[in-house]
Amino acid sequence: MSDKILYGCAAVFNTPDEITHAAEKVANAGYKKFDVHTPYPVHGMDDAMKLAPSKLGYVALVFGLSGTLGALFTLWWISAVDYPIVIGGKPFFSFPAYIPVMFELTVLSAAIATVLAMLFIFFKLPNNSHPLHGTEYMKKVSSDKYGISIQADDPQFDKEKIKELFETLNAAKIYLIHWDNDELNHKHKILEPKFLAFLFVVALISSGTAYFTLNKLMFMVPFNWMMDQPKQSAQQKSLIFDDGFGMRNPVPGTVARGYLPYQFKGQPDLAGEKLVNPVPISNESLKLGGQKFDIYCSPCHGYHGDGASRLRGQFPNPPSLHSDKVRKWSDGRIFAVITDGQNIMPSYSTQLSVEERWAVINYVRALQRALNAKESDLQ
Amino acid sequence: MTAADFTKELSVIEGKPALRELDELISKPLETKPNKKFYIALSITLSLFSLLVIGLGLTFYYGIGMWGNNNPVGWAFDIVNFVFWVGIGHAGTLISAILFLFRQKWRTGIARFAEGMTIFAVMTAGMFPLIHVGRPWLAGYLFPYPNQHSLWVNFTSPLLWDVFAVSTYLTVSLIFWYVGLIPDLAILREKTTHKIKKVIYSVFSLGWRFSNRHWQHYEMVYLILAGFATPLVLSVHTIVSFDFAVSIIPGWHTTIFPPYFVAGAVFSGFAMVQNVLIIVRKIFNYEHIITLDTLEKMNKIMLLTGSLVGYAYAMEFFIAWYSGVEAERFTFLNRALGPYAWAYWIMITCNVVSPQFFWVRKIRRSIPVMFVIAIFVNIGMWFERFVIIVTSLSRDFLPSSWAYYKPTYVDAMILIGSFGFFFTWILLFTKALPVVSMAEVKAVVDGAQPSHKEH
């Protein structure tokens, strides 16, 4: 017994009147490190013990207000800065609509912060190794008795004097309470394997769930039955054909309707000599040609064929179509350029049908004529 | 005994039980093995719960096409049940927070239980918006979190306010409940001889020491939490009512909705708490802790809120006529006389007529009668939400899109199953934690506080 360190001296009383009286007496006697333990809060005890009013209200105030302002700032940033979207014709920052959320976050942060502050900062809980735990004294004050204890580290502490004081106050029972040596000597090491294992498991579970929810769960495709159909889609592997291709080539030698092979591939000059423009210049053909020219040629050559491209230097500017050279070319020679391409100009044979190519050429001729009009054109 | 002495405050707890007896009585259900009755009750609630599981299974597998929702009536049982259960939850916070602020001591006997019910009711309620969205696993998008689509939620929508209100409400209720439980868990820690239980109680009581230096802050925090929970509970049903009031559907677009919804929520919540408490006090012999006086006071609150709700019904009609808006006028006549008139008159009988019996003292103090009335109130309040939601949607501005809504068997399974879910939690709660706050009850026993005589 004697090798244990004394925590303090405690006494239990039977009635709330007695404990209030005892608390007053102990406080008046100048003890500082004493505490009263009662099964429920006894009215008037704070005054009897001369306790200063609780400061937890300030915690609630500070965290409540930061909840409000934090919410306001976040809502403003989200809806007016980060991703402004007009909703119902309201301004991006529509304050009245934010009030409900701001209010809820105020309550939430104040409630959580106050309770956490109370438990962990004001009470320094959890603390299951306090010397009062596991004593008969604690059993009594948890149920129906009222106790008072004075700590041994109080400057005025004197075992005998305190016992006497308690006796004069009519204490039902007096206890000497000691520290538990085992608990006192037990050192909690941070690097205990059990603790590390616990941390590891917690980290694993929390990161796993976060990963699963944010990357898998919330991307789960719902009810996609209409998407899996037992048909063959383009680019898919086929199990039916030996070559494994889902898309089939036409039978060798098949010729598409209206297809005529181009005889002068790679021989623009020959084409210029041999090809004759079969499309007569008419209103329709000029209209068609103008339309197609504006679509396919104007991005590089400009609307007037003068090489004023709209590509802002992202592609080498082509030469003017009003050069003497092109003006002197036969229609067939231009046809060869459109069909085969020329150096970096690509071929337009897939975009433009044969007819359309001739129509474009007619239009180019009209553009050329417009820049070099003869006197007679004005009449 | 001739005349009552009104100068003396009535005692809340009948008789003058020794404090230790209270401990024994309240913790008894936790220390004894459950009896047969408990298992029978549990098997009933679990069977009901399994209906919910099957109903939800069908819904998830085949999609919400299994429900009766049709084209104009896109909100039906799912939202009716949501509003109903959130409403039930309101009684708990009202009892624990608002009555605390008004220093109503009679709340101590029922506060813990009512708070527990709040939590379970909000859990049940929370399930409905989730299944209503059809793909509950995507509900994470309801929260504004920085995501790879760099999209945020719509903060101007009442439906989003609901997400914040209900989740805040659940969190704060849980905190409130746990803070109230700490001293009780410490009592249990000191009492128990069971090794594992001792560890569990020690962990969750956090080493509470009944120190007055702690009680002082504890009471402060309780006051702060009550102060925050009071506007919170009012805000929650207000925001739920915004889901309707902010839209333009006739019958929904009214400013009376927030107070009217809050009154209705308290009304139905008290009815549910009263029903369950009557059973609990009988089974666990808590007659002198949850006294007849307490039940009578609850009935008075039901009378008050029931009359408020009745007033709101009348006022809605008046405003519909007075506003001169044709669609509003039609909607209200349609409620009372149209295809859903049956639901409307069930609502009126249960909510407006039945609580009026509580004017009679004898009825207020007769347990079987008040039990039946409270059941009627619950039925009526469920129908109130049904009437508001379904009648308004089924016939709105455009007659060409009118349609009659009929629930399917899956709807019914989910509704019945939600009761199973709720009561399963209640039953487990009665066996796992003290349903009456021991520390609070002791503080209001006669003679528990100093007599303040001069020493």
GROMACS .gro file of C-alpha atoms in nm, chain A residues 16-17 20-21 24 32 34-43 45-46 49 51-57 60 75 77-78 82-83 87 94 97-98 100-101 103-105 107-108 110-112 114-115 118-119 122-123 125-128 130 133 138-139 141-144 146 214-215 217-220 222-223 225, chain B residues 19-20 23 59-63 134-135 137-138 140-141 144-145 148-152 154-156 160-161 164-165 168 171-172 175 178-179 182 187 189-190 202-203 206-221 224-225 228 231-232 235 239 439 442-443 447-453 455:
model
  148
   16PRO     CA    1  -2.725   1.722  -0.201
   17ASP     CA    2  -2.748   1.976   0.082
   20THR     CA    3  -2.311   2.180  -0.142
   21HIS     CA    4  -2.218   2.278   0.210
   24GLU     CA    5  -1.843   2.570   0.002
   32LYS     CA    6  -0.767   2.487  -0.534
   34PHE     CA    7  -1.047   1.979  -0.553
   35ASP     CA    8  -1.346   1.844  -0.736
   36VAL     CA    9  -1.701   1.743  -0.662
   37HIS     CA   10  -1.846   1.428  -0.814
   38THR     CA   11  -2.222   1.393  -0.836
   39PRO     CA   12  -2.446   1.153  -1.033
   40TYR     CA   13  -2.617   1.450  -1.197
   41PRO     CA   14  -2.548   1.823  -1.202
   42VAL     CA   15  -2.648   1.966  -0.863
   43HIS     CA   16  -2.793   2.317  -0.879
   45MET     CA   17  -2.270   2.372  -0.713
   46ASP     CA   18  -2.077   2.597  -0.953
   49MET     CA   19  -1.712   2.564  -0.583
   51LEU     CA   20  -1.605   2.812  -1.067
   52ALA     CA   21  -1.570   3.071  -1.339
   53PRO     CA   22  -1.845   3.054  -1.603
   54SER     CA   23  -1.784   2.812  -1.890
   55LYS     CA   24  -1.607   2.954  -2.192
   56LEU     CA   25  -1.751   2.703  -2.435
   57GLY     CA   26  -1.994   2.962  -2.563
   60ALA     CA   27  -1.958   2.791  -3.047
   75LEU     CA   28  -2.086   2.923  -5.243
   77TRP     CA   29  -1.652   3.097  -5.527
   78ILE     CA   30  -1.829   2.794  -5.670
   82ASP     CA   31  -1.517   2.864  -6.059
   83TYR     CA   32  -1.809   2.760  -6.278
   87ILE     CA   33  -2.980   2.939  -6.336
   94SER     CA   34  -2.769   3.496  -5.562
   97ALA     CA   35  -3.077   3.133  -5.216
   98TYR     CA   36  -2.761   3.066  -5.016
  100PRO     CA   37  -3.048   2.786  -4.611
  101VAL     CA   38  -2.716   2.620  -4.683
  103PHE     CA   39  -2.753   2.833  -4.192
  104GLU     CA   40  -2.714   2.456  -4.196
  105LEU     CA   41  -2.338   2.479  -4.215
  107VAL     CA   42  -2.522   2.486  -3.706
  108LEU     CA   43  -2.317   2.191  -3.821
  110ALA     CA   44  -2.078   2.503  -3.429
  111ALA     CA   45  -2.228   2.180  -3.295
  112ILE     CA   46  -1.939   1.959  -3.398
  114THR     CA   47  -1.828   2.272  -2.946
  115VAL     CA   48  -1.873   1.908  -2.860
  118MET     CA   49  -1.562   2.008  -2.474
  119LEU     CA   50  -1.469   1.642  -2.481
  122PHE     CA   51  -1.182   2.104  -2.192
  123PHE     CA   52  -1.223   1.756  -2.039
  125LEU     CA   53  -1.108   1.283  -2.244
  126PRO     CA   54  -1.083   0.997  -2.325
  127ASN     CA   55  -0.914   0.920  -1.997
  128ASN     CA   56  -0.984   0.579  -1.857
  130HIS     CA   57  -0.757   0.839  -1.406
  133HIS     CA   58  -1.158   0.499  -1.201
  138MET     CA   59  -1.652   0.623  -0.827
  139LYS     CA   60  -1.911   0.346  -0.800
  141VAL     CA   61  -2.086   0.886  -0.692
  142SER     CA   62  -2.200   0.742  -1.024
  143SER     CA   63  -2.517   0.619  -0.867
  144ASP     CA   64  -2.663   0.784  -0.561
  146TYR     CA   65  -2.225   1.285  -0.366
  214LEU     CA   66  -1.511   0.830  -5.619
  215ASN     CA   67  -1.367   0.624  -5.901
  217LEU     CA   68  -1.922   0.350  -5.765
  218MET     CA   69  -2.006   0.692  -5.900
  219PHE     CA   70  -1.916   0.583  -6.251
  220MET     CA   71  -2.118   0.266  -6.244
  222PRO     CA   72  -2.694   0.207  -6.453
  223PHE     CA   73  -2.940  -0.028  -6.620
  225TRP     CA   74  -2.940  -0.339  -7.087
  398LEU     CA   75  -3.170   0.697  -0.703
  399ARG     CA   76  -3.016   0.353  -0.707
  402ASP     CA   77  -3.049   0.292  -1.211
  438THR     CA   78  -3.670  -0.148  -5.769
  439PHE     CA   79  -3.295  -0.163  -5.817
  440TYR     CA   80  -3.307  -0.459  -6.050
  441TYR     CA   81  -3.588  -0.346  -6.280
  442GLY     CA   82  -3.571   0.029  -6.213
  513GLY     CA   83  -3.344   0.588  -5.913
  514ARG     CA   84  -2.971   0.524  -5.901
  516TRP     CA   85  -2.522   0.473  -5.583
  517LEU     CA   86  -2.480   0.798  -5.774
  519GLY     CA   87  -2.259   1.115  -5.406
  520TYR     CA   88  -2.306   1.378  -5.676
  523PRO     CA   89  -2.045   1.952  -5.378
  524TYR     CA   90  -1.708   1.788  -5.402
  527GLN     CA   91  -1.315   1.540  -6.251
  528HIS     CA   92  -1.612   1.686  -6.441
  529SER     CA   93  -1.537   2.013  -6.258
  530LEU     CA   94  -1.910   2.049  -6.206
  531TRP     CA   95  -2.079   2.172  -5.890
  533ASN     CA   96  -2.705   2.386  -5.795
  534PHE     CA   97  -2.708   2.586  -5.474
  535THR     CA   98  -3.025   2.768  -5.564
  539LEU     CA   99  -3.011   2.069  -5.264
  540TRP     CA  100  -3.095   2.265  -4.951
  543PHE     CA  101  -2.782   1.991  -4.644
  544ALA     CA  102  -3.073   2.023  -4.404
  547THR     CA  103  -2.704   1.832  -4.083
  550THR     CA  104  -2.549   1.465  -3.763
  551VAL     CA  105  -2.655   1.715  -3.499
  554ILE     CA  106  -2.421   1.438  -3.153
  557TYR     CA  107  -2.438   1.085  -2.782
  558VAL     CA  108  -2.356   1.376  -2.554
  561ILE     CA  109  -2.206   0.980  -2.201
  566ILE     CA  110  -2.312   0.468  -1.493
  568ARG     CA  111  -1.958   0.112  -1.682
  569GLU     CA  112  -1.958   0.132  -1.304
  581SER     CA  113  -1.546   0.238  -2.094
  582VAL     CA  114  -1.459   0.320  -2.453
  585LEU     CA  115  -1.464   0.816  -2.265
  586GLY     CA  116  -1.374   0.790  -1.897
  587TRP     CA  117  -1.643   1.029  -1.775
  588ARG     CA  118  -1.592   1.097  -1.401
  589PHE     CA  119  -1.912   1.279  -1.294
  590SER     CA  120  -1.688   1.567  -1.201
  591ASN     CA  121  -1.866   1.892  -1.135
  592ARG     CA  122  -1.594   2.077  -1.319
  593HIS     CA  123  -1.714   1.876  -1.616
  594TRP     CA  124  -2.084   1.900  -1.544
  595GLN     CA  125  -2.048   2.275  -1.557
  596HIS     CA  126  -1.925   2.277  -1.918
  597TYR     CA  127  -2.151   1.987  -2.003
  598GLU     CA  128  -2.462   2.181  -1.907
  599MET     CA  129  -2.334   2.477  -2.106
  600VAL     CA  130  -2.285   2.262  -2.413
  603ILE     CA  131  -2.574   2.557  -2.675
  604LEU     CA  132  -2.674   2.245  -2.861
  607PHE     CA  133  -2.876   2.543  -3.219
  610PRO     CA  134  -3.379   2.670  -3.517
  611LEU     CA  135  -3.236   2.366  -3.692
  614SER     CA  136  -3.539   2.491  -4.062
  618ILE     CA  137  -3.676   2.350  -4.622
  818ALA     CA  138  -2.866   1.110  -1.504
  821LYS     CA  139  -3.231   1.154  -1.114
  822ALA     CA  140  -3.191   1.528  -1.124
  826GLY     CA  141  -3.531   1.595  -0.308
  827ALA     CA  142  -3.258   1.556  -0.565
  828GLN     CA  143  -3.165   1.922  -0.558
  829PRO     CA  144  -3.045   2.118  -0.257
  830SER     CA  145  -3.324   2.279  -0.058
  831HIS     CA  146  -3.131   2.609  -0.052
  832LYS     CA  147  -3.186   2.654   0.319
  834HIS     CA  148  -2.653   2.674   0.647
   0.00000   0.00000   0.00000
